[in-house]
mmCIF file of C-alpha atoms and ligand atoms in Angstrom:
data_model
loop_
_atom_site.group_PDB
_atom_site.id
_atom_site.type_symbol
_atom_site.label_atom_id
_atom_site.label_comp_id
_atom_site.label_asym_id
_atom_site.label_seq_id
_atom_site.Cartn_x
_atom_site.Cartn_y
_atom_site.Cartn_z
ATOM 1 C CA MET M 11 23.171 -0.546 20.558
ATOM 2 C CA LYS M 12 20.407 1.996 21.468
ATOM 3 C CA ASP M 13 17.089 1.741 19.371
ATOM 4 C CA GLU M 14 17.569 5.299 18.058
ATOM 5 C CA ASP M 15 21.107 4.386 16.784
ATOM 6 C CA ARG M 16 19.785 1.776 14.398
ATOM 7 C CA TYR M 17 20.318 3.743 11.289
ATOM 8 C CA PRO M 18 23.823 4.547 10.096
ATOM 9 C CA PRO M 19 24.901 8.071 9.535
ATOM 10 C CA VAL M 20 23.993 9.703 6.405
ATOM 11 C CA ASN M 21 27.362 10.937 5.465
ATOM 12 C CA GLY M 22 28.874 7.508 5.762
ATOM 13 C CA ILE M 23 26.649 5.388 3.458
ATOM 14 C CA GLY M 24 26.216 5.132 -0.412
ATOM 15 C CA ARG M 25 23.169 6.629 -2.247
ATOM 16 C CA GLU M 26 21.262 3.175 -2.801
ATOM 17 C CA GLU M 27 21.748 2.479 0.992
ATOM 18 C CA HIS M 28 20.527 5.937 1.837
ATOM 19 C CA ILE M 29 17.547 5.570 -0.491
ATOM 20 C CA GLY M 30 16.556 2.117 0.862
ATOM 21 C CA MET M 31 16.780 3.587 4.404
ATOM 22 C CA VAL M 32 14.457 6.563 3.573
ATOM 23 C CA ARG M 33 12.004 4.051 1.984
ATOM 24 C CA GLU M 34 12.029 1.882 5.278
ATOM 25 C CA ILE M 35 11.733 4.738 7.519
ATOM 26 C CA PHE M 36 8.851 6.475 5.788
ATOM 27 C CA THR M 37 7.022 3.197 5.313
ATOM 28 C CA THR M 38 7.059 2.613 9.287
ATOM 29 C CA ILE M 39 5.929 6.224 10.490
ATOM 30 C CA PRO M 40 2.992 7.439 8.637
ATOM 31 C CA GLY M 41 0.450 6.654 11.598
ATOM 32 C CA ARG M 42 1.871 9.298 13.810
ATOM 33 C CA TYR M 43 3.623 11.336 11.205
ATOM 34 C CA ASP M 44 1.606 14.457 11.259
ATOM 35 C CA PHE M 45 0.988 14.421 15.091
ATOM 36 C CA LEU M 46 4.671 14.081 15.690
ATOM 37 C CA ASN M 47 5.563 16.717 13.121
ATOM 38 C CA HIS M 48 3.342 19.281 14.813
ATOM 39 C CA LEU M 49 4.395 18.275 18.288
ATOM 40 C CA LEU M 50 8.147 18.260 17.674
ATOM 41 C CA SER M 51 8.103 21.656 15.723
ATOM 42 C CA LEU M 52 5.544 23.290 18.188
ATOM 43 C CA ARG M 53 3.366 23.661 15.118
ATOM 44 C CA ARG M 54 5.872 25.826 13.285
ATOM 45 C CA ASP M 55 5.825 23.282 10.454
ATOM 46 C CA VAL M 56 1.947 24.441 9.704
ATOM 47 C CA ALA M 57 3.102 27.999 9.598
ATOM 48 C CA TRP M 58 6.148 27.212 7.283
ATOM 49 C CA ARG M 59 4.044 25.326 4.772
ATOM 50 C CA ARG M 60 1.348 28.091 4.735
ATOM 51 C CA PHE M 61 4.036 30.671 4.225
ATOM 52 C CA ALA M 62 5.259 28.567 1.273
ATOM 53 C CA ALA M 63 1.840 28.055 -0.182
ATOM 54 C CA ARG M 64 1.234 31.834 -0.131
ATOM 55 C CA LYS M 65 4.451 32.633 -2.001
ATOM 56 C CA MET M 66 3.335 30.416 -5.034
ATOM 57 C CA VAL M 67 2.324 32.164 -8.287
ATOM 58 C CA PHE M 68 0.199 30.495 -10.980
ATOM 59 C CA PHE M 69 0.038 32.207 -14.428
ATOM 60 C CA ASP M 70 -0.114 29.461 -17.182
ATOM 61 C CA THR M 71 -0.976 25.910 -16.390
ATOM 62 C CA PHE M 72 -2.473 26.866 -13.148
ATOM 63 C CA ARG M 73 -0.950 23.362 -11.774
ATOM 64 C CA LEU M 74 1.098 22.625 -8.724
ATOM 65 C CA LEU M 75 3.364 19.588 -8.371
ATOM 66 C CA ASP M 76 4.245 18.667 -4.752
ATOM 67 C CA VAL M 77 7.233 16.451 -4.776
ATOM 68 C CA ALA M 78 7.522 14.076 -1.789
ATOM 69 C CA THR M 79 4.268 15.097 -0.690
ATOM 70 C CA GLY M 80 3.970 12.614 2.110
ATOM 71 C CA THR M 81 0.704 13.089 3.841
ATOM 72 C CA ALA M 82 -0.048 15.932 1.460
ATOM 73 C CA ASP M 83 -0.043 18.925 3.902
ATOM 74 C CA LEU M 84 1.680 21.408 1.517
ATOM 75 C CA ALA M 85 -0.585 20.198 -1.386
ATOM 76 C CA ILE M 86 -3.643 20.822 0.648
ATOM 77 C CA ASP M 87 -2.486 24.211 1.942
ATOM 78 C CA ALA M 88 -1.706 25.285 -1.732
ATOM 79 C CA ALA M 89 -5.238 24.107 -2.995
ATOM 80 C CA LEU M 90 -6.961 25.912 -0.084
ATOM 81 C CA CYS M 91 -4.873 29.141 -0.797
ATOM 82 C CA HIS M 92 -5.267 29.089 -4.462
ATOM 83 C CA PRO M 93 -8.669 28.074 -5.313
ATOM 84 C CA GLY M 94 -8.182 28.118 -9.092
ATOM 85 C CA ILE M 95 -5.394 25.396 -9.240
ATOM 86 C CA ARG M 96 -5.171 21.737 -9.796
ATOM 87 C CA VAL M 97 -2.539 20.024 -7.650
ATOM 88 C CA THR M 98 -0.725 16.787 -7.931
ATOM 89 C CA GLY M 99 1.330 15.221 -5.023
ATOM 90 C CA ILE M 100 3.848 12.543 -5.545
ATOM 91 C CA ASP M 101 5.654 10.207 -3.219
ATOM 92 C CA PHE M 102 7.341 7.001 -3.575
ATOM 93 C CA VAL M 103 6.162 5.535 -0.323
ATOM 94 C CA ARG M 104 2.571 4.436 -0.733
ATOM 95 C CA GLU M 105 1.921 4.253 3.045
ATOM 96 C CA MET M 106 2.656 7.953 3.375
ATOM 97 C CA LEU M 107 -0.156 8.883 0.876
ATOM 98 C CA VAL M 108 -2.820 6.962 2.802
ATOM 99 C CA PRO M 109 -3.437 9.755 5.401
ATOM 100 C CA GLY M 110 -3.125 12.275 2.667
ATOM 101 C CA GLN M 111 -5.960 10.698 0.712
ATOM 102 C CA ARG M 112 -8.223 10.863 3.861
ATOM 103 C CA LYS M 113 -7.416 14.362 4.449
ATOM 104 C CA ILE M 114 -8.212 15.491 0.861
ATOM 105 C CA ALA M 115 -11.576 13.693 0.932
ATOM 106 C CA GLU M 116 -12.490 15.235 4.440
ATOM 107 C CA ARG M 117 -11.633 18.849 2.883
ATOM 108 C CA GLY M 118 -13.723 18.172 -0.184
ATOM 109 C CA LEU M 119 -10.623 18.622 -2.421
ATOM 110 C CA ALA M 120 -10.775 15.270 -4.248
ATOM 111 C CA GLY M 121 -11.825 17.029 -7.635
ATOM 112 C CA ARG M 122 -8.586 19.197 -7.640
ATOM 113 C CA LEU M 123 -5.946 17.345 -5.851
ATOM 114 C CA ASP M 124 -4.498 13.884 -6.909
ATOM 115 C CA LEU M 125 -1.741 11.796 -5.260
ATOM 116 C CA LEU M 126 0.282 9.190 -6.829
ATOM 117 C CA GLN M 127 3.258 7.038 -6.097
ATOM 118 C CA ALA M 128 6.174 8.143 -8.064
ATOM 119 C CA ASP M 129 9.828 8.711 -7.795
ATOM 120 C CA ALA M 130 11.010 12.362 -7.513
ATOM 121 C CA LEU M 131 13.963 11.360 -9.837
ATOM 122 C CA ALA M 132 11.773 10.064 -12.772
ATOM 123 C CA LEU M 133 8.662 12.209 -12.669
ATOM 124 C CA PRO M 134 5.856 10.660 -14.774
ATOM 125 C CA PHE M 135 4.946 13.866 -16.374
ATOM 126 C CA PRO M 136 5.755 15.538 -19.801
ATOM 127 C CA ASP M 137 8.222 18.579 -19.811
ATOM 128 C CA GLY M 138 6.527 22.022 -19.100
ATOM 129 C CA SER M 139 3.603 20.591 -17.198
ATOM 130 C CA PHE M 140 3.421 22.864 -14.127
ATOM 131 C CA ASP M 141 3.709 26.459 -13.045
ATOM 132 C CA VAL M 142 5.096 25.554 -9.611
ATOM 133 C CA ALA M 143 7.080 22.556 -8.403
ATOM 134 C CA ALA M 144 7.450 22.567 -4.771
ATOM 135 C CA SER M 145 8.773 20.147 -2.032
ATOM 136 C CA ALA M 146 8.598 20.444 1.743
ATOM 137 C CA PHE M 147 11.151 18.580 3.881
ATOM 138 C CA GLY M 148 11.501 16.034 1.022
ATOM 139 C CA ILE M 149 14.888 17.010 -0.744
ATOM 140 C CA ARG M 150 17.052 16.339 2.413
ATOM 141 C CA ASN M 151 16.038 12.683 1.858
ATOM 142 C CA MET M 152 17.199 12.384 -1.596
ATOM 143 C CA PRO M 153 20.913 11.847 -1.874
ATOM 144 C CA ASP M 154 21.245 13.157 -5.562
ATOM 145 C CA ARG M 155 19.806 16.571 -4.913
ATOM 146 C CA LEU M 156 21.054 17.945 -8.194
ATOM 147 C CA ALA M 157 19.259 15.344 -10.074
ATOM 148 C CA ALA M 158 16.138 15.982 -8.119
ATOM 149 C CA LEU M 159 16.193 19.701 -8.712
ATOM 150 C CA ARG M 160 16.906 19.143 -12.450
ATOM 151 C CA GLU M 161 13.879 16.793 -12.767
ATOM 152 C CA MET M 162 11.606 19.430 -11.011
ATOM 153 C CA ARG M 163 13.016 22.001 -13.513
ATOM 154 C CA ARG M 164 12.104 19.672 -16.586
ATOM 155 C CA VAL M 165 8.479 19.611 -15.587
ATOM 156 C CA LEU M 166 8.018 23.577 -15.159
ATOM 157 C CA VAL M 167 6.949 25.772 -17.815
ATOM 158 C CA PRO M 168 9.208 28.768 -18.919
ATOM 159 C CA GLY M 169 8.927 31.383 -16.126
ATOM 160 C CA GLY M 170 7.708 28.619 -13.671
ATOM 161 C CA ARG M 171 9.082 28.479 -10.021
ATOM 162 C CA ILE M 172 10.609 26.008 -7.796
ATOM 163 C CA GLN M 173 9.841 26.185 -4.029
ATOM 164 C CA ILE M 174 11.925 24.177 -1.699
ATOM 165 C CA LEU M 175 11.223 24.107 2.056
ATOM 166 C CA GLU M 176 13.828 22.594 4.134
ATOM 167 C CA MET M 177 15.365 22.401 7.680
ATOM 168 C CA ASN M 178 18.994 23.188 7.947
ATOM 169 C CA ALA M 179 21.505 23.389 10.821
ATOM 170 C CA PRO M 180 20.846 26.890 12.254
ATOM 171 C CA PRO M 181 23.470 29.434 13.253
ATOM 172 C CA LYS M 182 26.147 28.170 15.727
ATOM 173 C CA TRP M 183 24.822 30.039 18.812
ATOM 174 C CA ILE M 184 21.271 28.776 18.349
ATOM 175 C CA ARG M 185 22.583 25.209 17.749
ATOM 176 C CA ARG M 186 24.561 25.233 20.900
ATOM 177 C CA LEU M 187 22.165 26.874 23.068
ATOM 178 C CA PHE M 188 18.767 25.320 22.010
ATOM 179 C CA PHE M 189 18.955 23.166 19.033
ATOM 180 C CA ALA M 190 21.583 20.555 20.101
ATOM 181 C CA PRO M 191 19.964 19.805 23.396
ATOM 182 C CA TYR M 192 16.575 19.679 21.750
ATOM 183 C CA LEU M 193 17.562 17.530 19.034
ATOM 184 C CA ASN M 194 19.630 15.145 21.080
ATOM 185 C CA ARG M 195 17.473 14.894 24.108
ATOM 186 C CA VAL M 196 14.005 16.202 23.981
ATOM 187 C CA LEU M 197 13.123 14.852 20.368
ATOM 188 C CA PRO M 198 14.409 11.217 20.894
ATOM 189 C CA ALA M 199 12.573 11.105 24.075
ATOM 190 C CA ILE M 200 9.249 12.115 22.529
ATOM 191 C CA ALA M 201 9.923 9.944 19.474
ATOM 192 C CA ARG M 202 10.601 6.920 21.900
ATOM 193 C CA PHE M 203 7.207 7.637 23.613
ATOM 194 C CA TYR M 204 5.050 8.179 20.738
ATOM 195 C CA SER M 205 6.581 6.532 17.563
ATOM 196 C CA LYS M 206 6.554 2.841 16.464
ATOM 197 C CA ASN M 207 10.001 3.545 15.112
ATOM 198 C CA PRO M 208 11.980 6.036 17.202
ATOM 199 C CA ALA M 209 15.124 5.277 15.373
ATOM 200 C CA ALA M 210 13.618 7.231 12.500
ATOM 201 C CA TYR M 211 13.911 10.366 14.412
ATOM 202 C CA GLY M 212 17.500 9.813 14.869
ATOM 203 C CA TYR M 213 17.819 9.786 11.123
ATOM 204 C CA LEU M 214 15.820 13.036 11.062
ATOM 205 C CA VAL M 215 18.333 14.828 13.258
ATOM 206 C CA ASP M 216 21.266 13.512 11.213
ATOM 207 C CA SER M 217 19.679 14.456 7.828
ATOM 208 C CA ILE M 218 19.029 18.013 9.084
ATOM 209 C CA LEU M 219 22.723 18.468 10.431
ATOM 210 C CA ASN M 220 24.000 16.957 7.193
ATOM 211 C CA PHE M 221 21.864 19.262 4.790
ATOM 212 C CA PRO M 222 23.838 21.638 2.749
ATOM 213 C CA THR M 223 24.245 25.203 4.187
ATOM 214 C CA PRO M 224 21.926 27.771 2.691
ATOM 215 C CA GLY M 225 24.681 29.270 0.576
ATOM 216 C CA VAL M 226 25.722 25.905 -0.789
ATOM 217 C CA PHE M 227 22.106 24.798 -1.592
ATOM 218 C CA LEU M 228 21.425 28.077 -3.307
ATOM 219 C CA GLU M 229 24.421 27.334 -5.381
ATOM 220 C CA MET M 230 22.943 23.780 -6.251
ATOM 221 C CA MET M 231 19.760 25.591 -7.373
ATOM 222 C CA ALA M 232 21.748 27.941 -9.692
ATOM 223 C CA GLN M 233 23.731 24.968 -11.138
ATOM 224 C CA SER M 234 20.302 23.215 -11.879
ATOM 225 C CA GLY M 235 19.358 26.168 -14.081
ATOM 226 C CA PHE M 236 17.178 28.426 -11.546
ATOM 227 C CA ARG M 237 17.594 32.023 -11.505
ATOM 228 C CA GLU M 238 16.377 35.089 -9.400
ATOM 229 C CA LEU M 239 17.128 32.897 -6.245
ATOM 230 C CA GLU M 240 15.667 33.793 -2.881
ATOM 231 C CA ARG M 241 15.937 32.372 0.601
ATOM 232 C CA HIS M 242 13.500 33.180 3.300
ATOM 233 C CA SER M 243 14.762 32.360 6.656
ATOM 234 C CA LEU M 244 12.129 31.148 8.974
ATOM 235 C CA THR M 245 11.912 30.609 12.808
ATOM 236 C CA LEU M 246 15.635 31.831 13.686
ATOM 237 C CA GLY M 247 16.907 30.152 10.576
ATOM 238 C CA ILE M 248 16.158 26.550 11.327
ATOM 239 C CA THR M 249 14.145 26.188 8.309
ATOM 240 C CA SER M 250 14.434 28.037 4.839
ATOM 241 C CA LEU M 251 12.137 28.621 1.956
ATOM 242 C CA TYR M 252 14.229 28.697 -1.225
ATOM 243 C CA ILE M 253 12.568 29.982 -4.313
ATOM 244 C CA GLY M 254 13.957 29.995 -7.926
ATOM 245 C CA ARG M 255 12.603 30.850 -11.351
ATOM 246 C CA LEU M 256 13.202 29.342 -14.696
HETATM 247 C C1 SAM P 22 9.915 14.181 5.828
HETATM 248 S S1 SAM P 22 8.737 13.581 4.767
HETATM 249 C C2 SAM P 22 7.974 15.130 4.098
HETATM 250 C C3 SAM P 22 6.603 14.932 3.722
HETATM 251 C C4 SAM P 22 5.663 16.264 3.425
HETATM 252 N N1 SAM P 22 6.307 16.873 2.118
HETATM 253 C C5 SAM P 22 5.721 17.160 4.512
HETATM 254 O O1 SAM P 22 5.850 18.286 4.405
HETATM 255 O O2 SAM P 22 5.577 16.733 5.689
HETATM 256 C C6 SAM P 22 9.742 13.187 3.293
HETATM 257 C C7 SAM P 22 9.009 12.437 2.215
HETATM 258 O O3 SAM P 22 9.855 12.390 1.092
HETATM 259 C C8 SAM P 22 9.510 11.098 0.573
HETATM 260 N N2 SAM P 22 10.665 10.705 -0.464
HETATM 261 C C9 SAM P 22 11.947 10.708 -0.209
HETATM 262 N N3 SAM P 22 12.789 10.462 -1.331
HETATM 263 C C10 SAM P 22 11.727 10.443 -2.321
HETATM 264 C C11 SAM P 22 11.848 10.201 -3.743
HETATM 265 N N4 SAM P 22 13.039 10.014 -4.367
HETATM 266 N N5 SAM P 22 10.849 10.034 -4.619
HETATM 267 C C12 SAM P 22 9.556 10.576 -3.880
HETATM 268 N N6 SAM P 22 9.403 10.789 -2.435
HETATM 269 C C13 SAM P 22 10.398 10.597 -1.861
HETATM 270 C C14 SAM P 22 9.326 10.108 1.631
HETATM 271 O O4 SAM P 22 8.823 9.011 1.174
HETATM 272 C C15 SAM P 22 8.646 10.916 2.558
HETATM 273 O O5 SAM P 22 7.289 10.796 2.436
#
């Protein structure tokens, strides 16, 4: 078995196994996570998060929750873009938060931005705590997406908004011409060279290709109680920003 084939396909495993795999993967990759994200996306990830940060609207609590914050890039972008807000980032893998803590200190944001270890499915906050609950590239890793969306809804104030930034399989012609060769050849080669756990990037490809289509995901947002749904298609549709209101 090749190293990058080490994780089983996400559509063939149970929820608990998927969650265990996600925890293991993100425990092993934080050191090179930011570098590889920028390299593999040709820095589009930076533009996608900034676009999401600019779309946020604060009006009541002036607080943002960044769910599955990882190394805190979305949380930091939002804090820089909206100087009047306080931000909390949560992630269930402590190792992912370590580079985030360092970046927050370097940018002088420690007084306005907290990171804590917590599970997206059991957020340690009372109902109605935030104006915006956001997540970038997190929800793909949560097998129970409806539960995750509902938990984000619970902590929003009335009129609050959810923002989900996520990659999806792009339209067929782009997939055939560019995406498949890139995901199947270029990305694993780069990951093998730079990452301590190249198999994690096999999981990344698999999880993107198995994420619901935009139409299906918007339907899940509606089922979770969000309205006035929007989808912004970014970079030829390989990434979407989904917005909904309470
Ligand atoms: C691809 S990373 C995204 C990190 C960051 N938001 C970004 O924009 O780069 C996915 C993150 O989701 C976190 N995660 C997955 N499931 C989670 C859960 N149930 N609760 C909290 N964090 C979770 C992982 O630990 C990982 O840090």
